[in-house]
PDB file of C-alpha atoms in Angstrom:
ATOM      1  CA  MET A  19     -22.677 -10.950 -36.222  1.00 40.00           C
ATOM      2  CA  ALA A  20     -20.019 -13.501 -35.450  1.00 44.00           C
ATOM      3  CA  THR A  21     -16.574 -14.162 -36.745  1.00 43.00           C
ATOM      4  CA  ASP A  22     -15.659 -17.664 -37.771  1.00 45.00           C
ATOM      5  CA  LYS A  23     -12.841 -19.582 -36.222  1.00 49.00           C
ATOM      6  CA  GLY A  24      -9.858 -19.857 -38.481  1.00 50.00           C
ATOM      7  CA  LYS A  25      -6.096 -19.945 -38.448  1.00 45.00           C
ATOM      8  CA  ILE A  26      -3.804 -16.982 -38.455  1.00 44.00           C
ATOM      9  CA  GLU A  27      -0.084 -16.934 -39.103  1.00 45.00           C
ATOM     10  CA  GLY A  28       1.766 -19.310 -36.807  1.00 48.00           C
ATOM     11  CA  GLY A  29      -1.210 -21.680 -36.538  1.00 49.00           C
ATOM     12  CA  THR A  30      -2.944 -19.766 -33.746  1.00 60.00           C
ATOM     13  CA  GLU A  31      -6.700 -20.234 -33.786  1.00 72.00           C
ATOM     14  CA  ILE A  32      -8.853 -17.134 -34.192  1.00 78.00           C
ATOM     15  CA  PRO A  33     -11.591 -17.248 -31.555  1.00 87.00           C
ATOM     16  CA  LYS A  34     -15.237 -17.090 -32.534  1.00 94.00           C
ATOM     17  CA  ILE A  35     -16.660 -13.763 -31.374  1.00 97.00           C
ATOM     18  CA  ILE A  36     -20.434 -13.518 -30.973  1.00 97.00           C
ATOM     19  CA  TRP A  37     -22.524 -10.355 -31.079  1.00 97.00           C
ATOM     20  CA  ASN A  38     -24.927 -10.429 -28.130  1.00 97.00           C
ATOM     21  CA  GLU A  39     -27.276  -7.648 -29.206  1.00 97.00           C
ATOM     22  CA  ASN A  40     -29.585  -7.911 -26.170  1.00 97.00           C
ATOM     23  CA  GLN A  41     -26.748  -7.358 -23.700  1.00 97.00           C
ATOM     24  CA  GLN A  42     -24.934  -4.917 -25.999  1.00 98.00           C
ATOM     25  CA  ARG A  43     -21.679  -6.804 -26.022  1.00 98.00           C
ATOM     26  CA  PHE A  44     -19.349  -8.900 -28.110  1.00 98.00           C
ATOM     27  CA  GLU A  45     -18.203 -12.063 -26.384  1.00 98.00           C
ATOM     28  CA  THR A  46     -16.320 -15.292 -26.795  1.00 96.00           C
ATOM     29  CA  GLU A  47     -18.374 -18.478 -27.146  1.00 95.00           C
ATOM     30  CA  ASP A  48     -17.859 -19.277 -23.454  1.00 95.00           C
ATOM     31  CA  LYS A  49     -18.927 -15.694 -22.552  1.00 96.00           C
ATOM     32  CA  LYS A  50     -15.865 -15.272 -20.309  1.00 96.00           C
ATOM     33  CA  ALA A  51     -14.196 -12.581 -22.406  1.00 97.00           C
ATOM     34  CA  TYR A  52     -16.306  -9.698 -23.640  1.00 98.00           C
ATOM     35  CA  LEU A  53     -16.512  -6.099 -24.818  1.00 98.00           C
ATOM     36  CA  GLU A  54     -19.441  -4.004 -23.570  1.00 98.00           C
ATOM     37  CA  TYR A  55     -20.854  -1.047 -25.450  1.00 98.00           C
ATOM     38  CA  HIS A  56     -23.803   1.320 -25.264  1.00 98.00           C
ATOM     39  CA  LEU A  57     -25.599   2.948 -28.187  1.00 97.00           C
ATOM     40  CA  ILE A  58     -26.140   6.670 -27.788  1.00 95.00           C
ATOM     41  CA  ASN A  59     -28.902   8.358 -29.758  1.00 92.00           C
ATOM     42  CA  ILE A  60     -27.873  11.669 -31.260  1.00 83.00           C
ATOM     43  CA  HIS A  61     -30.607  14.182 -30.599  1.00 72.00           C
ATOM     44  CA  GLY A  62     -31.883  16.007 -33.639  1.00 69.00           C
ATOM     45  CA  ASN A  63     -31.376  13.167 -36.077  1.00 72.00           C
ATOM     46  CA  ASN A  64     -31.891   9.427 -36.282  1.00 79.00           C
ATOM     47  CA  SER A  65     -28.285   8.319 -35.934  1.00 89.00           C
ATOM     48  CA  GLN A  66     -26.451   6.573 -33.133  1.00 95.00           C
ATOM     49  CA  ILE A  67     -22.924   6.335 -31.737  1.00 97.00           C
ATOM     50  CA  MET A  68     -21.348   3.181 -30.315  1.00 98.00           C
ATOM     51  CA  ASP A  69     -19.721   3.980 -26.968  1.00 98.00           C
ATOM     52  CA  ILE A  70     -17.294   1.151 -26.120  1.00 98.00           C
ATOM     53  CA  LEU A  71     -17.328   1.039 -22.335  1.00 98.00           C
ATOM     54  CA  HIS A  72     -15.348  -1.953 -21.149  1.00 98.00           C
ATOM     55  CA  THR A  73     -13.256  -4.862 -22.366  1.00 98.00           C
ATOM     56  CA  PHE A  74     -12.683  -7.841 -20.079  1.00 98.00           C
ATOM     57  CA  VAL A  75     -10.538 -10.932 -20.507  1.00 97.00           C
ATOM     58  CA  PRO A  76     -10.159 -13.286 -17.514  1.00 97.00           C
ATOM     59  CA  PRO A  77      -6.602 -13.819 -16.232  1.00 97.00           C
ATOM     60  CA  SER A  78      -6.565 -17.406 -17.515  1.00 94.00           C
ATOM     61  CA  LYS A  79      -7.115 -16.182 -21.095  1.00 94.00           C
ATOM     62  CA  ARG A  80      -4.882 -13.088 -21.155  1.00 94.00           C
ATOM     63  CA  GLY A  81      -2.034 -12.847 -23.604  1.00 93.00           C
ATOM     64  CA  LEU A  82      -3.939 -14.637 -26.370  1.00 92.00           C
ATOM     65  CA  GLY A  83      -5.072 -11.509 -28.220  1.00 94.00           C
ATOM     66  CA  LEU A  84      -8.730 -11.905 -27.214  1.00 96.00           C
ATOM     67  CA  ALA A  85      -9.183  -8.220 -26.348  1.00 97.00           C
ATOM     68  CA  SER A  86      -7.952  -7.263 -29.796  1.00 97.00           C
ATOM     69  CA  HIS A  87     -10.269  -9.803 -31.475  1.00 97.00           C
ATOM     70  CA  LEU A  88     -13.207  -8.405 -29.482  1.00 98.00           C
ATOM     71  CA  CYS A  89     -12.299  -4.877 -30.600  1.00 98.00           C
ATOM     72  CA  VAL A  90     -12.001  -5.902 -34.245  1.00 97.00           C
ATOM     73  CA  ALA A  91     -15.468  -7.494 -34.063  1.00 98.00           C
ATOM     74  CA  ALA A  92     -16.917  -4.331 -32.492  1.00 98.00           C
ATOM     75  CA  PHE A  93     -15.234  -1.991 -34.988  1.00 98.00           C
ATOM     76  CA  ASN A  94     -16.279  -4.184 -37.937  1.00 98.00           C
ATOM     77  CA  HIS A  95     -19.849  -4.055 -36.625  1.00 98.00           C
ATOM     78  CA  ALA A  96     -19.683  -0.284 -36.172  1.00 98.00           C
ATOM     79  CA  GLN A  97     -18.297   0.148 -39.674  1.00 98.00           C
ATOM     80  CA  SER A  98     -20.918  -2.050 -41.297  1.00 97.00           C
ATOM     81  CA  HIS A  99     -23.708  -0.203 -39.466  1.00 96.00           C
ATOM     82  CA  SER A 100     -22.254   3.298 -40.063  1.00 95.00           C
ATOM     83  CA  LEU A 101     -21.789   3.875 -36.334  1.00 97.00           C
ATOM     84  CA  PRO A 102     -19.093   6.256 -35.129  1.00 97.00           C
ATOM     85  CA  VAL A 103     -17.274   4.965 -32.027  1.00 98.00           C
ATOM     86  CA  ILE A 104     -16.452   6.602 -28.706  1.00 98.00           C
ATOM     87  CA  PRO A 105     -13.534   4.666 -27.187  1.00 98.00           C
ATOM     88  CA  SER A 106     -14.372   5.135 -23.478  1.00 98.00           C
ATOM     89  CA  CYS A 107     -12.640   1.864 -22.589  1.00 98.00           C
ATOM     90  CA  SER A 108      -8.980   2.553 -21.749  1.00 98.00           C
ATOM     91  CA  TYR A 109      -7.829  -0.604 -23.547  1.00 98.00           C
ATOM     92  CA  VAL A 110      -9.467   0.600 -26.760  1.00 98.00           C
ATOM     93  CA  SER A 111      -8.201   4.186 -26.524  1.00 98.00           C
ATOM     94  CA  ASP A 112      -4.725   3.519 -25.107  1.00 98.00           C
ATOM     95  CA  THR A 113      -3.764   0.163 -26.631  1.00 98.00           C
ATOM     96  CA  PHE A 114      -5.983  -1.045 -29.468  1.00 98.00           C
ATOM     97  CA  LEU A 115      -6.316   2.185 -31.475  1.00 98.00           C
ATOM     98  CA  PRO A 116      -2.609   3.147 -31.280  1.00 98.00           C
ATOM     99  CA  ARG A 117      -1.726  -0.377 -32.487  1.00 97.00           C
ATOM    100  CA  ASN A 118      -4.454  -0.319 -35.170  1.00 97.00           C
ATOM    101  CA  PRO A 119      -4.618   3.276 -36.457  1.00 98.00           C
ATOM    102  CA  SER A 120      -6.691   2.297 -39.489  1.00 97.00           C
ATOM    103  CA  TRP A 121      -9.740   2.197 -37.163  1.00 98.00           C
ATOM    104  CA  ASN A 122      -9.259   5.839 -36.094  1.00 97.00           C
ATOM    105  CA  ALA A 123     -11.479   6.938 -38.981  1.00 97.00           C
ATOM    106  CA  LEU A 124     -14.470   5.539 -37.040  1.00 98.00           C
ATOM    107  CA  VAL A 125     -13.722   7.477 -33.848  1.00 98.00           C
ATOM    108  CA  TYR A 126     -16.412  10.068 -33.138  1.00 96.00           C
ATOM    109  CA  LYS A 127     -15.056  13.607 -33.301  1.00 90.00           C
ATOM    110  CA  GLY A 128     -18.048  15.421 -31.747  1.00 82.00           C
ATOM    111  CA  ASP A 129     -18.706  16.505 -28.173  1.00 74.00           C
ATOM    112  CA  VAL A 130     -21.184  13.843 -27.028  1.00 63.00           C
ATOM    113  CA  LYS A 131     -20.240  12.722 -23.515  1.00 56.00           C
ATOM    114  CA  SER A 132     -19.540   9.068 -22.815  1.00 49.00           C
ATOM    115  CA  SER A 133     -22.269   7.236 -20.912  1.00 48.00           C
ATOM    116  CA  MET A 134     -19.746   6.073 -18.304  1.00 46.00           C
TER     117      MET A 134
END
């Protein structure tokens, strides 16, 4: 899954975010900014949970909204694959979700422990 580059209000370019399934992460084309996740199997049934572990944007690319774009790509993926999300990453839980409450419906409400 990848998002296409495009323009948002103000002419800012939306970065292309690539799903790197083998490394369980979403990343920019240059691989310098990324969001790492881990899939947790729920015992007793065949479903999984996406545990978002870490979001990283290098200092040279901060302030451009890349972390938010990475989160949107991950949450869109989770939604399209019916995966609840555990927001273990502090950026996701403390910044992204409060700024984007519409994604709270995907947050896992059970007692599965994070893999961190």
